[in-house]
Amino acid sequence: DTGVSQNPRHKITKRGQNVTFRCDPISEHNRLYWYRQTLGQGPEFLTYFQNEAQLEKSRLLSDRFSAERPKGSFSTLEIQRTEQGDSAMYLCASSPGQMLPIYFGEGSWLTVV
Amino acid sequence: DAKTTQPNSMESNEEEPVHLPCNHSTISGTDYIHWYRQLPSQGPEYVIHGLTSNVNNRMASLAIAEDRKSSTLILHRATLRDAAVYYCILRDPAFGNEKLTFGTGTRLTIIP
Protein backbone atom coordinates (compact mmCIF):
# COMPACT_ATOMS: atom_id res chain seq x y z
CA ASP A 1 0.00 0.00 0.00
CA THR A 2 1.52 3.34 -1.02
CA GLY A 3 -0.93 5.59 0.80
CA VAL A 4 -0.20 8.07 3.57
CA SER A 5 1.25 6.25 6.56
CA GLN A 6 0.96 7.43 10.15
CA ASN A 7 2.64 6.11 13.29
CA PRO A 8 1.81 5.28 15.96
CA ARG A 9 -1.85 4.58 15.25
CA HIS A 10 -2.76 4.83 18.92
CA LYS A 11 -1.02 6.55 21.83
CA ILE A 12 -2.07 6.80 25.46
CA THR A 13 -0.02 9.22 27.50
CA LYS A 14 -0.13 10.86 30.90
CA ARG A 15 -0.88 14.54 31.15
CA GLY A 16 2.31 16.56 30.98
CA GLN A 17 4.23 14.10 28.82
CA ASN A 18 5.47 14.83 25.30
CA VAL A 19 4.30 12.84 22.31
CA THR A 20 5.46 12.71 18.70
CA PHE A 21 3.58 11.47 15.65
CA ARG A 22 5.20 10.61 12.35
CA CYS A 23 3.70 10.89 8.87
CA ASP A 24 5.07 9.42 5.67
CA PRO A 25 3.26 11.00 2.72
CA ILE A 26 2.67 9.48 -0.68
CA SER A 27 5.94 9.46 -2.60
CA GLU A 28 6.63 12.66 -4.53
CA HIS A 29 3.76 14.57 -2.96
CA ASN A 30 5.22 17.97 -2.18
CA ARG A 31 2.31 19.16 -0.04
CA LEU A 32 1.75 17.79 3.45
CA TYR A 33 -1.00 18.71 5.91
CA TRP A 34 -1.82 18.03 9.55
CA TYR A 35 -5.39 18.08 10.86
CA ARG A 36 -6.99 17.32 14.21
CA GLN A 37 -10.40 15.70 14.69
CA THR A 38 -12.45 15.27 17.84
CA LEU A 39 -15.53 13.07 18.18
CA GLY A 40 -18.53 14.30 16.23
CA GLN A 41 -16.64 17.09 14.51
CA GLY A 42 -15.07 17.45 11.10
CA PRO A 43 -11.29 17.61 10.81
CA GLU A 44 -9.69 20.95 11.74
CA PHE A 45 -6.65 22.27 9.87
CA LEU A 46 -3.45 22.62 11.89
CA THR A 47 -0.60 23.26 9.50
CA TYR A 48 0.65 22.84 5.93
CA PHE A 49 4.04 22.25 4.32
CA GLN A 50 5.14 22.70 0.75
CA ASN A 51 8.32 20.64 0.51
CA GLU A 52 10.23 21.50 3.71
CA ALA A 53 8.69 24.95 4.15
CA GLN A 54 5.90 25.35 6.69
CA LEU A 55 3.66 27.84 4.88
CA GLU A 56 0.59 28.08 7.06
CA LYS A 57 -0.24 27.45 10.71
CA SER A 58 -3.65 27.57 12.34
CA ARG A 59 -4.27 29.47 15.54
CA LEU A 60 -5.15 26.04 16.96
CA LEU A 61 -1.44 25.23 16.83
CA SER A 62 -0.42 26.57 20.22
CA ASP A 63 3.20 26.97 21.26
CA ARG A 64 3.09 23.44 22.70
CA PHE A 65 2.70 22.07 19.19
CA SER A 66 5.49 21.90 16.65
CA ALA A 67 5.62 20.32 13.23
CA GLU A 68 8.61 19.68 11.03
CA ARG A 69 9.31 18.29 7.60
CA PRO A 70 13.10 18.42 7.54
CA LYS A 71 13.88 17.05 4.09
CA GLY A 72 10.57 17.60 2.42
CA SER A 73 9.61 13.97 2.83
CA PHE A 74 8.28 12.63 6.16
CA SER A 75 6.90 14.94 8.83
CA THR A 76 6.62 14.88 12.61
CA LEU A 77 4.09 16.53 14.88
CA GLU A 78 5.22 16.95 18.48
CA ILE A 79 2.96 17.94 21.35
CA GLN A 80 4.76 19.07 24.49
CA ARG A 81 3.27 19.01 28.00
CA THR A 82 0.12 17.27 26.82
CA GLU A 83 -3.25 18.27 28.25
CA GLN A 84 -6.50 16.30 28.35
CA GLY A 85 -7.90 18.65 25.72
CA ASP A 86 -5.28 17.39 23.28
CA SER A 87 -7.07 14.03 23.13
CA ALA A 88 -8.10 13.67 19.49
CA MET A 89 -7.27 11.96 16.23
CA TYR A 90 -4.38 13.59 14.40
CA LEU A 91 -4.63 13.22 10.64
CA CYS A 92 -1.85 13.65 8.13
CA ALA A 93 -2.54 14.18 4.44
CA SER A 94 -0.57 14.83 1.28
CA SER A 95 -1.20 16.16 -2.20
CA PRO A 96 0.83 16.33 -5.41
CA GLY A 97 -0.08 19.90 -6.24
CA GLN A 98 -2.29 22.91 -5.77
CA MET A 99 -6.03 22.21 -5.95
CA LEU A 100 -5.43 18.50 -6.57
CA PRO A 101 -7.12 15.90 -4.36
CA ILE A 102 -5.75 15.57 -0.85
CA TYR A 103 -5.08 12.03 0.39
CA PHE A 104 -5.44 11.35 4.09
CA GLY A 105 -3.85 8.74 6.32
CA GLU A 106 -5.83 6.68 8.79
CA GLY A 107 -4.92 8.97 11.66
CA SER A 108 -3.14 8.70 14.99
CA TRP A 109 -5.39 8.53 18.02
CA LEU A 110 -4.13 10.33 21.13
CA THR A 111 -5.61 9.80 24.57
CA VAL A 112 -4.27 11.94 27.41
CA VAL A 113 -5.07 10.57 30.85
CA ASP B 1 -13.99 31.02 3.62
CA ALA B 2 -17.40 30.68 1.99
CA LYS B 3 -19.73 28.50 4.04
CA THR B 4 -21.60 25.33 3.05
CA THR B 5 -24.79 23.95 4.58
CA GLN B 6 -25.62 20.25 4.59
CA PRO B 7 -28.30 18.16 6.31
CA ASN B 8 -26.98 16.50 9.45
CA SER B 9 -28.10 13.03 8.40
CA MET B 10 -29.78 11.06 5.62
CA GLU B 11 -30.88 7.48 5.12
CA SER B 12 -31.12 5.49 1.93
CA ASN B 13 -31.90 1.94 0.95
CA GLU B 14 -29.17 -0.28 -0.38
CA GLU B 15 -28.90 -0.45 -4.18
CA GLU B 16 -30.89 2.75 -4.65
CA PRO B 17 -29.55 6.15 -5.79
CA VAL B 18 -28.65 8.71 -3.14
CA HIS B 19 -28.75 12.47 -3.61
CA LEU B 20 -26.76 14.43 -1.03
CA PRO B 21 -27.47 18.18 -1.15
CA CYS B 22 -25.18 21.08 -0.32
CA ASN B 23 -26.03 24.79 -0.20
CA HIS B 24 -23.32 27.38 -0.74
CA SER B 25 -25.13 30.64 -1.42
CA THR B 26 -22.03 32.80 -0.78
CA ILE B 27 -19.81 30.89 -3.22
CA SER B 28 -17.37 33.06 -5.15
CA GLY B 29 -16.72 32.77 -8.85
CA THR B 30 -13.38 31.04 -8.28
CA ASP B 31 -14.45 28.54 -5.60
CA TYR B 32 -14.29 24.88 -6.58
CA ILE B 33 -16.82 22.51 -4.98
CA HIS B 34 -15.15 19.47 -3.44
CA TRP B 35 -16.67 16.41 -1.80
CA TYR B 36 -14.89 14.15 0.63
CA ARG B 37 -16.26 11.29 2.68
CA GLN B 38 -15.09 9.70 5.90
CA LEU B 39 -15.83 6.08 6.68
CA PRO B 40 -15.87 5.03 10.34
CA SER B 41 -12.42 5.04 11.95
CA GLN B 42 -10.70 6.19 8.76
CA GLY B 43 -9.32 9.43 7.39
CA PRO B 44 -11.34 11.42 4.85
CA GLU B 45 -11.36 10.21 1.26
CA TYR B 46 -11.61 12.38 -1.87
CA VAL B 47 -14.79 11.76 -3.86
CA ILE B 48 -15.16 14.36 -6.60
CA HIS B 49 -14.86 18.06 -7.39
CA GLY B 50 -16.11 20.56 -9.96
CA LEU B 51 -16.38 24.24 -10.83
CA THR B 52 -19.38 24.86 -13.08
CA SER B 53 -20.18 21.80 -15.16
CA ASN B 54 -21.54 18.51 -13.88
CA VAL B 55 -18.81 15.93 -13.26
CA ASN B 56 -18.75 12.14 -13.24
CA ASN B 57 -16.17 9.68 -11.98
CA ARG B 58 -16.13 6.05 -10.93
CA MET B 59 -17.34 6.89 -7.43
CA ALA B 60 -20.09 9.44 -7.96
CA SER B 61 -21.56 12.31 -9.97
CA LEU B 62 -21.63 15.97 -9.02
CA ALA B 63 -24.53 18.10 -10.21
CA ILE B 64 -23.95 21.85 -9.88
CA ALA B 65 -26.81 24.33 -10.06
CA GLU B 66 -26.66 26.90 -12.83
CA ASP B 67 -26.23 29.74 -10.32
CA ARG B 68 -23.67 27.61 -8.39
CA LYS B 69 -25.41 28.31 -5.10
CA SER B 70 -26.08 24.63 -4.53
CA SER B 71 -24.81 21.26 -5.61
CA THR B 72 -25.76 17.61 -5.24
CA LEU B 73 -23.54 14.58 -4.85
CA ILE B 74 -25.14 11.56 -6.50
CA LEU B 75 -24.27 7.98 -5.59
CA HIS B 76 -25.90 5.98 -8.34
CA ARG B 77 -26.37 2.72 -6.48
CA ALA B 78 -25.65 2.82 -2.79
CA THR B 79 -23.91 -0.06 -1.09
CA LEU B 80 -23.35 -0.67 2.61
CA ARG B 81 -19.78 0.48 2.07
CA ASP B 82 -21.06 3.96 1.21
CA ALA B 83 -22.19 4.55 4.80
CA ALA B 84 -20.03 7.49 5.85
CA VAL B 85 -19.99 11.19 6.68
CA TYR B 86 -19.97 13.23 3.48
CA TYR B 87 -18.41 16.68 3.47
CA CYS B 88 -19.08 19.41 0.90
CA ILE B 89 -16.16 21.87 0.86
CA LEU B 90 -15.35 24.99 -1.14
CA ARG B 91 -11.75 25.51 -2.24
CA ASP B 92 -10.45 28.76 -3.65
CA PRO B 93 -7.36 28.34 -5.83
CA ALA B 94 -6.06 31.74 -4.79
CA PHE B 95 -2.40 31.55 -3.97
CA GLY B 96 -1.74 30.26 -0.49
CA ASN B 97 -5.27 29.01 0.11
CA GLU B 98 -4.40 25.34 0.32
CA LYS B 99 -6.38 23.97 3.21
CA LEU B 100 -9.71 22.17 3.30
CA THR B 101 -12.21 23.61 5.76
CA PHE B 102 -14.52 20.83 6.94
CA GLY B 103 -17.97 21.38 8.43
CA THR B 104 -19.90 18.67 10.25
CA GLY B 105 -21.07 17.01 7.03
CA THR B 106 -23.98 14.66 6.33
CA ARG B 107 -24.00 11.28 8.02
CA LEU B 108 -25.35 8.80 5.45
CA THR B 109 -26.89 5.58 6.71
CA ILE B 110 -27.54 2.76 4.24
CA ILE B 111 -30.42 0.45 5.08
CA PRO B 112 -29.93 -3.15 3.91
mmCIF file of C-alpha atoms in Angstrom:
data_model
loop_
_atom_site.group_PDB
_atom_site.id
_atom_site.type_symbol
_atom_site.label_atom_id
_atom_site.label_comp_id
_atom_site.label_asym_id
_atom_site.label_seq_id
_atom_site.Cartn_x
_atom_site.Cartn_y
_atom_site.Cartn_z
ATOM 1 C CA ASP A 1 0.000 0.000 0.000
ATOM 2 C CA THR A 2 1.518 3.338 -1.017
ATOM 3 C CA GLY A 3 -0.931 5.591 0.805
ATOM 4 C CA VAL A 4 -0.195 8.075 3.573
ATOM 5 C CA SER A 5 1.254 6.245 6.555
ATOM 6 C CA GLN A 6 0.956 7.434 10.147
ATOM 7 C CA ASN A 7 2.642 6.113 13.286
ATOM 8 C CA PRO A 8 1.805 5.281 15.962
ATOM 9 C CA ARG A 9 -1.854 4.582 15.254
ATOM 10 C CA HIS A 10 -2.759 4.831 18.923
ATOM 11 C CA LYS A 11 -1.018 6.546 21.829
ATOM 12 C CA ILE A 12 -2.066 6.795 25.462
ATOM 13 C CA THR A 13 -0.022 9.222 27.502
ATOM 14 C CA LYS A 14 -0.130 10.860 30.899
ATOM 15 C CA ARG A 15 -0.876 14.542 31.151
ATOM 16 C CA GLY A 16 2.311 16.564 30.979
ATOM 17 C CA GLN A 17 4.234 14.100 28.823
ATOM 18 C CA ASN A 18 5.468 14.833 25.304
ATOM 19 C CA VAL A 19 4.304 12.839 22.307
ATOM 20 C CA THR A 20 5.458 12.711 18.699
ATOM 21 C CA PHE A 21 3.584 11.472 15.654
ATOM 22 C CA ARG A 22 5.202 10.605 12.349
ATOM 23 C CA CYS A 23 3.703 10.894 8.873
ATOM 24 C CA ASP A 24 5.073 9.417 5.666
ATOM 25 C CA PRO A 25 3.264 11.000 2.717
ATOM 26 C CA ILE A 26 2.675 9.476 -0.675
ATOM 27 C CA SER A 27 5.942 9.462 -2.599
ATOM 28 C CA GLU A 28 6.633 12.660 -4.530
ATOM 29 C CA HIS A 29 3.759 14.569 -2.959
ATOM 30 C CA ASN A 30 5.221 17.968 -2.182
ATOM 31 C CA ARG A 31 2.313 19.164 -0.044
ATOM 32 C CA LEU A 32 1.745 17.794 3.451
ATOM 33 C CA TYR A 33 -0.997 18.711 5.913
ATOM 34 C CA TRP A 34 -1.818 18.034 9.553
ATOM 35 C CA TYR A 35 -5.386 18.081 10.856
ATOM 36 C CA ARG A 36 -6.989 17.316 14.215
ATOM 37 C CA GLN A 37 -10.398 15.699 14.688
ATOM 38 C CA THR A 38 -12.452 15.273 17.840
ATOM 39 C CA LEU A 39 -15.525 13.071 18.183
ATOM 40 C CA GLY A 40 -18.528 14.296 16.234
ATOM 41 C CA GLN A 41 -16.642 17.093 14.513
ATOM 42 C CA GLY A 42 -15.069 17.450 11.096
ATOM 43 C CA PRO A 43 -11.287 17.613 10.808
ATOM 44 C CA GLU A 44 -9.689 20.955 11.738
ATOM 45 C CA PHE A 45 -6.652 22.274 9.868
ATOM 46 C CA LEU A 46 -3.455 22.617 11.891
ATOM 47 C CA THR A 47 -0.600 23.263 9.496
ATOM 48 C CA TYR A 48 0.647 22.839 5.925
ATOM 49 C CA PHE A 49 4.044 22.252 4.316
ATOM 50 C CA GLN A 50 5.136 22.698 0.750
ATOM 51 C CA ASN A 51 8.317 20.636 0.510
ATOM 52 C CA GLU A 52 10.225 21.499 3.714
ATOM 53 C CA ALA A 53 8.694 24.953 4.152
ATOM 54 C CA GLN A 54 5.904 25.354 6.687
ATOM 55 C CA LEU A 55 3.665 27.841 4.878
ATOM 56 C CA GLU A 56 0.589 28.084 7.064
ATOM 57 C CA LYS A 57 -0.241 27.454 10.709
ATOM 58 C CA SER A 58 -3.648 27.565 12.341
ATOM 59 C CA ARG A 59 -4.272 29.471 15.540
ATOM 60 C CA LEU A 60 -5.155 26.037 16.957
ATOM 61 C CA LEU A 61 -1.442 25.234 16.829
ATOM 62 C CA SER A 62 -0.422 26.566 20.220
ATOM 63 C CA ASP A 63 3.202 26.968 21.262
ATOM 64 C CA ARG A 64 3.094 23.441 22.699
ATOM 65 C CA PHE A 65 2.700 22.067 19.186
ATOM 66 C CA SER A 66 5.494 21.900 16.652
ATOM 67 C CA ALA A 67 5.618 20.317 13.232
ATOM 68 C CA GLU A 68 8.607 19.680 11.028
ATOM 69 C CA ARG A 69 9.312 18.291 7.599
ATOM 70 C CA PRO A 70 13.102 18.423 7.544
ATOM 71 C CA LYS A 71 13.878 17.051 4.093
ATOM 72 C CA GLY A 72 10.572 17.603 2.416
ATOM 73 C CA SER A 73 9.611 13.971 2.831
ATOM 74 C CA PHE A 74 8.283 12.626 6.162
ATOM 75 C CA SER A 75 6.898 14.943 8.828
ATOM 76 C CA THR A 76 6.624 14.879 12.605
ATOM 77 C CA LEU A 77 4.092 16.532 14.878
ATOM 78 C CA GLU A 78 5.219 16.951 18.484
ATOM 79 C CA ILE A 79 2.963 17.940 21.346
ATOM 80 C CA GLN A 80 4.764 19.072 24.495
ATOM 81 C CA ARG A 81 3.272 19.010 28.003
ATOM 82 C CA THR A 82 0.119 17.269 26.822
ATOM 83 C CA GLU A 83 -3.253 18.268 28.255
ATOM 84 C CA GLN A 84 -6.500 16.304 28.346
ATOM 85 C CA GLY A 85 -7.904 18.649 25.717
ATOM 86 C CA ASP A 86 -5.281 17.390 23.278
ATOM 87 C CA SER A 87 -7.066 14.029 23.125
ATOM 88 C CA ALA A 88 -8.103 13.667 19.488
ATOM 89 C CA MET A 89 -7.274 11.961 16.229
ATOM 90 C CA TYR A 90 -4.382 13.588 14.398
ATOM 91 C CA LEU A 91 -4.631 13.216 10.643
ATOM 92 C CA CYS A 92 -1.853 13.645 8.129
ATOM 93 C CA ALA A 93 -2.536 14.180 4.438
ATOM 94 C CA SER A 94 -0.573 14.826 1.276
ATOM 95 C CA SER A 95 -1.203 16.163 -2.202
ATOM 96 C CA PRO A 96 0.834 16.330 -5.408
ATOM 97 C CA GLY A 97 -0.084 19.904 -6.236
ATOM 98 C CA GLN A 98 -2.294 22.911 -5.774
ATOM 99 C CA MET A 99 -6.035 22.205 -5.947
ATOM 100 C CA LEU A 100 -5.431 18.496 -6.573
ATOM 101 C CA PRO A 101 -7.125 15.904 -4.358
ATOM 102 C CA ILE A 102 -5.746 15.568 -0.853
ATOM 103 C CA TYR A 103 -5.075 12.035 0.387
ATOM 104 C CA PHE A 104 -5.442 11.346 4.088
ATOM 105 C CA GLY A 105 -3.851 8.745 6.315
ATOM 106 C CA GLU A 106 -5.827 6.680 8.785
ATOM 107 C CA GLY A 107 -4.923 8.969 11.660
ATOM 108 C CA SER A 108 -3.136 8.704 14.986
ATOM 109 C CA TRP A 109 -5.394 8.528 18.024
ATOM 110 C CA LEU A 110 -4.128 10.330 21.130
ATOM 111 C CA THR A 111 -5.611 9.800 24.567
ATOM 112 C CA VAL A 112 -4.267 11.937 27.407
ATOM 113 C CA VAL A 113 -5.073 10.572 30.855
ATOM 114 C CA ASP B 1 -13.989 31.024 3.619
ATOM 115 C CA ALA B 2 -17.397 30.682 1.992
ATOM 116 C CA LYS B 3 -19.729 28.496 4.043
ATOM 117 C CA THR B 4 -21.599 25.334 3.048
ATOM 118 C CA THR B 5 -24.793 23.954 4.581
ATOM 119 C CA GLN B 6 -25.624 20.249 4.586
ATOM 120 C CA PRO B 7 -28.300 18.158 6.307
ATOM 121 C CA ASN B 8 -26.979 16.500 9.448
ATOM 122 C CA SER B 9 -28.103 13.034 8.401
ATOM 123 C CA MET B 10 -29.777 11.057 5.621
ATOM 124 C CA GLU B 11 -30.885 7.483 5.116
ATOM 125 C CA SER B 12 -31.117 5.488 1.933
ATOM 126 C CA ASN B 13 -31.899 1.935 0.947
ATOM 127 C CA GLU B 14 -29.170 -0.279 -0.382
ATOM 128 C CA GLU B 15 -28.895 -0.454 -4.179
ATOM 129 C CA GLU B 16 -30.893 2.753 -4.653
ATOM 130 C CA PRO B 17 -29.550 6.152 -5.789
ATOM 131 C CA VAL B 18 -28.651 8.715 -3.141
ATOM 132 C CA HIS B 19 -28.754 12.474 -3.609
ATOM 133 C CA LEU B 20 -26.761 14.435 -1.028
ATOM 134 C CA PRO B 21 -27.469 18.183 -1.154
ATOM 135 C CA CYS B 22 -25.181 21.081 -0.318
ATOM 136 C CA ASN B 23 -26.026 24.789 -0.202
ATOM 137 C CA HIS B 24 -23.319 27.383 -0.744
ATOM 138 C CA SER B 25 -25.130 30.635 -1.415
ATOM 139 C CA THR B 26 -22.030 32.801 -0.779
ATOM 140 C CA ILE B 27 -19.810 30.893 -3.221
ATOM 141 C CA SER B 28 -17.375 33.058 -5.151
ATOM 142 C CA GLY B 29 -16.720 32.770 -8.852
ATOM 143 C CA THR B 30 -13.377 31.040 -8.281
ATOM 144 C CA ASP B 31 -14.454 28.538 -5.601
ATOM 145 C CA TYR B 32 -14.295 24.881 -6.582
ATOM 146 C CA ILE B 33 -16.822 22.514 -4.984
ATOM 147 C CA HIS B 34 -15.145 19.468 -3.445
ATOM 148 C CA TRP B 35 -16.674 16.412 -1.799
ATOM 149 C CA TYR B 36 -14.894 14.150 0.631
ATOM 150 C CA ARG B 37 -16.263 11.292 2.683
ATOM 151 C CA GLN B 38 -15.092 9.697 5.899
ATOM 152 C CA LEU B 39 -15.833 6.082 6.685
ATOM 153 C CA PRO B 40 -15.872 5.025 10.344
ATOM 154 C CA SER B 41 -12.418 5.041 11.955
ATOM 155 C CA GLN B 42 -10.704 6.189 8.759
ATOM 156 C CA GLY B 43 -9.316 9.428 7.388
ATOM 157 C CA PRO B 44 -11.340 11.421 4.850
ATOM 158 C CA GLU B 45 -11.358 10.209 1.260
ATOM 159 C CA TYR B 46 -11.608 12.385 -1.869
ATOM 160 C CA VAL B 47 -14.789 11.759 -3.861
ATOM 161 C CA ILE B 48 -15.159 14.359 -6.604
ATOM 162 C CA HIS B 49 -14.856 18.059 -7.391
ATOM 163 C CA GLY B 50 -16.106 20.562 -9.962
ATOM 164 C CA LEU B 51 -16.377 24.237 -10.829
ATOM 165 C CA THR B 52 -19.381 24.855 -13.075
ATOM 166 C CA SER B 53 -20.178 21.795 -15.162
ATOM 167 C CA ASN B 54 -21.537 18.512 -13.881
ATOM 168 C CA VAL B 55 -18.808 15.927 -13.262
ATOM 169 C CA ASN B 56 -18.745 12.143 -13.237
ATOM 170 C CA ASN B 57 -16.169 9.682 -11.985
ATOM 171 C CA ARG B 58 -16.130 6.054 -10.932
ATOM 172 C CA MET B 59 -17.335 6.891 -7.427
ATOM 173 C CA ALA B 60 -20.086 9.442 -7.963
ATOM 174 C CA SER B 61 -21.557 12.310 -9.972
ATOM 175 C CA LEU B 62 -21.629 15.965 -9.024
ATOM 176 C CA ALA B 63 -24.527 18.098 -10.208
ATOM 177 C CA ILE B 64 -23.946 21.848 -9.881
ATOM 178 C CA ALA B 65 -26.814 24.330 -10.059
ATOM 179 C CA GLU B 66 -26.659 26.904 -12.827
ATOM 180 C CA ASP B 67 -26.227 29.743 -10.317
ATOM 181 C CA ARG B 68 -23.674 27.606 -8.391
ATOM 182 C CA LYS B 69 -25.408 28.313 -5.102
ATOM 183 C CA SER B 70 -26.077 24.633 -4.527
ATOM 184 C CA SER B 71 -24.807 21.256 -5.613
ATOM 185 C CA THR B 72 -25.762 17.606 -5.239
ATOM 186 C CA LEU B 73 -23.538 14.582 -4.848
ATOM 187 C CA ILE B 74 -25.141 11.562 -6.500
ATOM 188 C CA LEU B 75 -24.274 7.982 -5.591
ATOM 189 C CA HIS B 76 -25.897 5.978 -8.341
ATOM 190 C CA ARG B 77 -26.366 2.721 -6.477
ATOM 191 C CA ALA B 78 -25.653 2.822 -2.791
ATOM 192 C CA THR B 79 -23.913 -0.064 -1.088
ATOM 193 C CA LEU B 80 -23.352 -0.670 2.609
ATOM 194 C CA ARG B 81 -19.775 0.476 2.072
ATOM 195 C CA ASP B 82 -21.056 3.959 1.211
ATOM 196 C CA ALA B 83 -22.187 4.551 4.802
ATOM 197 C CA ALA B 84 -20.031 7.492 5.853
ATOM 198 C CA VAL B 85 -19.986 11.188 6.685
ATOM 199 C CA TYR B 86 -19.975 13.233 3.476
ATOM 200 C CA TYR B 87 -18.405 16.681 3.468
ATOM 201 C CA CYS B 88 -19.076 19.415 0.902
ATOM 202 C CA ILE B 89 -16.158 21.874 0.856
ATOM 203 C CA LEU B 90 -15.349 24.995 -1.140
ATOM 204 C CA ARG B 91 -11.750 25.511 -2.239
ATOM 205 C CA ASP B 92 -10.451 28.760 -3.654
ATOM 206 C CA PRO B 93 -7.355 28.344 -5.832
ATOM 207 C CA ALA B 94 -6.055 31.742 -4.791
ATOM 208 C CA PHE B 95 -2.397 31.551 -3.969
ATOM 209 C CA GLY B 96 -1.736 30.259 -0.493
ATOM 210 C CA ASN B 97 -5.267 29.011 0.105
ATOM 211 C CA GLU B 98 -4.397 25.339 0.323
ATOM 212 C CA LYS B 99 -6.376 23.974 3.209
ATOM 213 C CA LEU B 100 -9.715 22.167 3.299
ATOM 214 C CA THR B 101 -12.214 23.608 5.765
ATOM 215 C CA PHE B 102 -14.525 20.826 6.941
ATOM 216 C CA GLY B 103 -17.971 21.384 8.434
ATOM 217 C CA THR B 104 -19.903 18.674 10.247
ATOM 218 C CA GLY B 105 -21.065 17.010 7.026
ATOM 219 C CA THR B 106 -23.983 14.661 6.335
ATOM 220 C CA ARG B 107 -23.997 11.278 8.019
ATOM 221 C CA LEU B 108 -25.346 8.800 5.454
ATOM 222 C CA THR B 109 -26.894 5.583 6.710
ATOM 223 C CA ILE B 110 -27.538 2.761 4.238
ATOM 224 C CA ILE B 111 -30.422 0.454 5.075
ATOM 225 C CA PRO B 112 -29.927 -3.148 3.912
#
